[in-house]
Amino acid sequence: EVQLVESGGGLVQPGGSLRLSCAASGFTFSAYAMNWVRQAPGKGLEWLSYISSGATSRHSADSVKGRFTISRDNGKNSLYLQMNSLRAEDTAIYYCARDLADFNKYYFDYWGQGTLVTVSS
Amino acid sequence: QSALTQPRSVSGSPGQSVTISCTGISSDVGVYNYVSWYQQHPGKAPKLMIYDVSKRPSGVPDRFSGSKSGNTASLTISGLQAEDEADYYCCSYAGSYSYVFGTGTKVTVL
């Protein structure tokens, strides 16, 4: 069974940093691209970042470019999101999602349950 | 990249059909046949319902169907059931391994 479990969320002050993790199991993690998607309270979904299966390609939304960095460790079956210079508007639930892009298919077939990040003083 | 435009809400009685539109531009929905739809119940993670405009993953009821014309994609739920009450989001590939989601639509079963 495919499982994605996010962790690392919490309360952080504006300007602070946080590193989110996503632990994958039930599939060959190194064969799949991965993404981070977030959802602000009461708002819609927002795509944030993509990383290819071998981490050779990464892309991010303009809203987080230069502040957030996606990475992965295929040996540990884990995906990460390093978030710096956090702002109040970054408050959201952060989801990791499996991507089929490396198979020339562009959609998210499995999602984690999300981890809440709150940016507040 | 601006969010795709969806109606804020749609509603229907059990057994009826509802259609949710998803309007993008020529550089996302209009050019790629990679529109997907996600169902999200309150407090839950999104669930894939439709991919590649009109394909259903295994386990998704066939009363969910998708289509696209020009810059607008649509999700139709036929034979509406109580458990279909949820938020629905469209998503389009936008090139260069980037994606754009829709604004979201709340489906209410009357």
Short mmCIF file of C-alpha atoms in Angstrom, two decimals:
data_model
loop_
_atom_site.label_atom_id
_atom_site.label_comp_id
_atom_site.label_asym_id
_atom_site.label_seq_id
_atom_site.Cartn_x
_atom_site.Cartn_y
_atom_site.Cartn_z
CA GLU A 1 0.00 0.00 0.00
CA VAL A 2 1.34 3.39 -1.00
CA GLN A 3 1.82 5.67 2.00
CA LEU A 4 3.09 9.22 2.26
CA VAL A 5 3.51 10.65 5.75
CA GLU A 6 4.44 14.29 6.25
CA SER A 7 6.06 15.65 9.40
CA GLY A 8 7.91 18.70 10.62
CA GLY A 9 5.09 21.21 10.73
CA GLY A 10 4.50 23.52 13.66
CA LEU A 11 4.49 27.10 14.87
CA VAL A 12 7.28 29.35 13.61
CA GLN A 13 7.86 33.08 13.84
CA PRO A 14 7.84 35.30 10.75
CA GLY A 15 11.26 35.24 9.14
CA GLY A 16 11.99 31.83 10.57
CA SER A 17 12.77 28.51 8.92
CA LEU A 18 11.26 25.05 8.95
CA ARG A 19 12.06 21.77 7.24
CA LEU A 20 9.23 19.46 6.28
CA SER A 21 9.70 15.77 5.59
CA CYS A 22 7.61 13.24 3.71
CA ALA A 23 8.30 9.56 4.38
CA ALA A 24 7.29 7.27 1.52
CA SER A 25 6.55 3.56 1.62
CA GLY A 26 4.77 0.89 -0.39
CA PHE A 27 6.37 1.78 -3.74
CA THR A 28 9.75 2.30 -5.38
CA PHE A 29 10.29 5.88 -4.24
CA SER A 30 13.32 6.43 -6.47
CA ALA A 31 11.20 5.82 -9.59
CA TYR A 32 8.72 8.64 -9.04
CA ALA A 33 8.75 12.40 -9.19
CA MET A 34 7.33 14.16 -6.15
CA ASN A 35 5.71 17.47 -5.35
CA TRP A 36 4.69 19.73 -2.49
CA VAL A 37 1.22 21.30 -2.53
CA ARG A 38 -0.22 23.54 0.17
CA GLN A 39 -3.62 24.71 1.31
CA ALA A 40 -4.11 27.83 3.38
CA PRO A 41 -6.93 27.68 5.96
CA GLY A 42 -10.26 27.74 4.15
CA LYS A 43 -8.55 28.23 0.80
CA GLY A 44 -7.76 26.20 -2.29
CA LEU A 45 -4.83 24.04 -3.30
CA GLU A 46 -1.59 25.65 -4.47
CA TRP A 47 1.19 23.75 -6.23
CA LEU A 48 4.59 24.67 -4.80
CA SER A 49 7.45 22.52 -6.00
CA TYR A 50 8.39 19.55 -8.18
CA ILE A 51 11.43 17.28 -8.08
CA SER A 52 12.19 14.52 -10.57
CA SER A 53 12.83 10.95 -9.52
CA GLY A 54 16.59 11.35 -9.61
CA ALA A 55 16.55 14.92 -8.31
CA THR A 56 18.09 16.17 -11.55
CA SER A 57 15.19 18.54 -12.21
CA ARG A 58 13.44 20.88 -9.77
CA HIS A 59 10.84 23.57 -10.35
CA SER A 60 8.98 25.88 -7.99
CA ALA A 61 6.11 28.30 -8.07
CA ASP A 62 7.02 31.97 -8.19
CA SER A 63 5.38 32.47 -4.79
CA VAL A 64 8.10 30.41 -3.07
CA LYS A 65 11.00 30.60 -5.48
CA GLY A 66 14.16 31.64 -3.67
CA ARG A 67 12.66 30.87 -0.24
CA PHE A 68 11.63 27.20 -0.42
CA THR A 69 13.86 24.35 -1.61
CA ILE A 70 12.66 20.88 -2.48
CA SER A 71 15.02 17.93 -2.11
CA ARG A 72 14.91 14.17 -1.69
CA ASP A 73 16.96 11.28 -0.36
CA ASN A 74 16.13 8.16 -2.33
CA GLY A 75 18.19 6.04 0.04
CA LYS A 76 15.88 7.09 2.88
CA ASN A 77 12.68 7.13 0.80
CA SER A 78 12.14 10.70 1.89
CA LEU A 79 11.14 14.02 0.39
CA TYR A 80 11.93 17.36 2.00
CA LEU A 81 10.91 21.00 1.82
CA GLN A 82 13.25 23.55 3.34
CA MET A 83 11.29 26.72 4.03
CA ASN A 84 13.14 29.94 4.80
CA SER A 85 12.04 33.55 5.35
CA LEU A 86 8.60 32.39 6.33
CA ARG A 87 5.69 34.82 6.16
CA ALA A 88 2.23 34.83 7.68
CA GLU A 89 0.79 33.97 4.26
CA ASP A 90 2.76 30.71 4.27
CA THR A 91 0.44 29.41 6.98
CA ALA A 92 -1.12 26.31 5.48
CA ILE A 93 -1.37 22.56 5.44
CA TYR A 94 1.49 21.19 3.37
CA TYR A 95 0.95 18.00 1.39
CA CYS A 96 3.44 15.84 -0.44
CA ALA A 97 2.07 14.17 -3.55
CA ARG A 98 3.40 11.53 -5.93
CA ASP A 99 3.73 12.59 -9.52
CA LEU A 100 3.69 10.49 -12.69
CA ALA A 101 5.75 13.03 -14.69
CA ASP A 102 8.66 10.63 -15.15
CA PHE A 103 6.21 8.42 -17.04
CA ASN A 104 4.99 11.34 -19.18
CA LYS A 105 1.81 11.53 -17.14
CA TYR A 106 1.06 14.73 -15.29
CA TYR A 107 -1.11 14.25 -12.24
CA PHE A 108 -0.87 13.41 -8.54
CA ASP A 109 -2.03 9.90 -7.79
CA TYR A 110 -1.22 9.66 -4.08
CA TRP A 111 -1.21 12.31 -1.37
CA GLY A 112 -0.07 12.41 2.23
CA GLN A 113 -2.36 13.51 5.03
CA GLY A 114 -0.61 16.87 5.35
CA THR A 115 1.29 18.75 8.05
CA LEU A 116 0.21 22.14 9.38
CA VAL A 117 2.61 25.06 9.33
CA THR A 118 1.61 28.18 11.26
CA VAL A 119 3.65 31.35 10.85
CA SER A 120 2.87 33.76 13.66
CA SER A 121 4.56 35.81 16.33
CA GLN B 1 0.54 31.48 -13.12
CA SER B 2 -3.03 32.39 -12.19
CA ALA B 3 -5.38 29.82 -10.71
CA LEU B 4 -7.85 28.14 -13.03
CA THR B 5 -11.38 29.50 -12.62
CA GLN B 6 -14.08 27.29 -11.13
CA PRO B 7 -17.55 28.18 -9.86
CA ARG B 8 -17.56 28.67 -6.12
CA SER B 9 -20.40 26.19 -5.61
CA VAL B 10 -22.82 23.90 -7.39
CA SER B 11 -25.66 21.87 -5.96
CA GLY B 12 -28.07 19.15 -6.93
CA SER B 13 -30.52 16.67 -5.51
CA PRO B 14 -29.65 12.99 -5.14
CA GLY B 15 -29.79 11.28 -8.51
CA GLN B 16 -29.33 14.48 -10.48
CA SER B 17 -26.27 15.50 -12.48
CA VAL B 18 -23.99 18.44 -11.80
CA THR B 19 -21.18 19.83 -13.93
CA ILE B 20 -18.20 21.82 -12.71
CA SER B 21 -16.32 23.98 -15.17
CA CYS B 22 -12.62 24.78 -15.01
CA THR B 23 -11.39 27.61 -17.20
CA GLY B 24 -7.74 28.22 -17.92
CA ILE B 25 -5.74 29.78 -20.70
CA SER B 26 -4.04 28.68 -23.89
CA SER B 27 -0.80 27.86 -22.06
CA ASP B 28 -2.33 25.38 -19.63
CA VAL B 29 -5.77 23.82 -20.13
CA GLY B 30 -5.89 24.93 -23.74
CA VAL B 31 -2.67 23.27 -24.84
CA TYR B 32 -2.26 20.22 -22.60
CA ASN B 33 -4.57 17.23 -22.28
CA TYR B 34 -3.31 16.81 -18.73
CA VAL B 35 -6.25 18.03 -16.70
CA SER B 36 -6.93 16.17 -13.48
CA TRP B 37 -9.66 16.48 -10.87
CA TYR B 38 -9.43 15.96 -7.11
CA GLN B 39 -12.12 15.42 -4.51
CA GLN B 40 -11.51 16.69 -0.99
CA HIS B 41 -13.73 15.99 1.98
CA PRO B 42 -13.39 18.27 5.03
CA GLY B 43 -10.20 17.60 6.95
CA LYS B 44 -9.00 15.03 4.43
CA ALA B 45 -6.32 14.90 1.78
CA PRO B 46 -7.30 15.37 -1.88
CA LYS B 47 -8.17 12.24 -3.84
CA LEU B 48 -7.59 11.77 -7.56
CA MET B 49 -10.87 11.36 -9.45
CA ILE B 50 -10.00 12.07 -13.09
CA TYR B 51 -6.72 12.32 -14.98
CA ASP B 52 -5.74 13.03 -18.58
CA VAL B 53 -9.01 15.02 -18.96
CA SER B 54 -11.34 12.03 -18.93
CA LYS B 55 -9.71 8.91 -17.50
CA ARG B 56 -10.84 7.42 -14.21
CA PRO B 57 -8.44 5.69 -11.80
CA SER B 58 -9.37 2.25 -10.62
CA GLY B 59 -12.01 2.44 -7.89
CA VAL B 60 -13.56 5.75 -8.93
CA PRO B 61 -17.25 5.29 -9.82
CA ASP B 62 -18.14 5.69 -13.49
CA ARG B 63 -20.64 8.40 -12.61
CA PHE B 64 -17.64 10.73 -12.53
CA SER B 65 -16.64 11.86 -16.01
CA GLY B 66 -14.43 14.54 -17.49
CA SER B 67 -14.17 16.45 -20.74
CA LYS B 68 -12.45 19.44 -22.27
CA SER B 69 -13.19 21.99 -24.95
CA GLY B 70 -10.70 24.71 -25.75
CA ASN B 71 -9.54 26.39 -22.55
CA THR B 72 -12.30 24.89 -20.40
CA ALA B 73 -12.40 21.48 -18.77
CA SER B 74 -15.45 20.03 -17.05
CA LEU B 75 -16.22 17.42 -14.42
CA THR B 76 -19.68 15.87 -14.44
CA ILE B 77 -21.10 13.88 -11.58
CA SER B 78 -24.10 11.84 -12.70
CA GLY B 79 -26.49 10.21 -10.29
CA LEU B 80 -25.38 12.46 -7.45
CA GLN B 81 -25.00 10.71 -4.10
CA ALA B 82 -24.70 12.07 -0.58
CA GLU B 83 -21.06 11.00 -0.34
CA ASP B 84 -20.23 13.17 -3.34
CA GLU B 85 -20.66 16.27 -1.21
CA ALA B 86 -17.14 17.67 -1.07
CA ASP B 87 -14.81 20.25 -2.56
CA TYR B 88 -13.51 19.57 -6.07
CA TYR B 89 -10.37 20.98 -7.64
CA CYS B 90 -9.19 20.84 -11.20
CA CYS B 91 -5.50 20.91 -12.00
CA SER B 92 -3.65 21.41 -15.26
CA TYR B 93 -0.09 20.77 -16.27
CA ALA B 94 1.37 24.12 -17.31
CA GLY B 95 4.64 23.05 -18.85
CA SER B 96 8.19 22.85 -17.50
CA TYR B 97 7.06 20.51 -14.71
CA SER B 98 4.75 23.11 -13.21
CA TYR B 99 1.08 22.79 -12.36
CA VAL B 100 -1.83 25.12 -11.68
CA PHE B 101 -4.88 24.28 -9.61
CA GLY B 102 -8.39 25.59 -9.91
CA THR B 103 -10.04 27.82 -7.34
CA GLY B 104 -12.17 24.95 -6.07
CA THR B 105 -15.90 24.17 -6.14
CA LYS B 106 -18.06 23.09 -3.26
CA VAL B 107 -20.61 20.49 -4.31
CA THR B 108 -23.69 20.36 -2.12
CA VAL B 109 -26.17 17.50 -2.25
CA LEU B 110 -29.57 18.95 -1.41
#
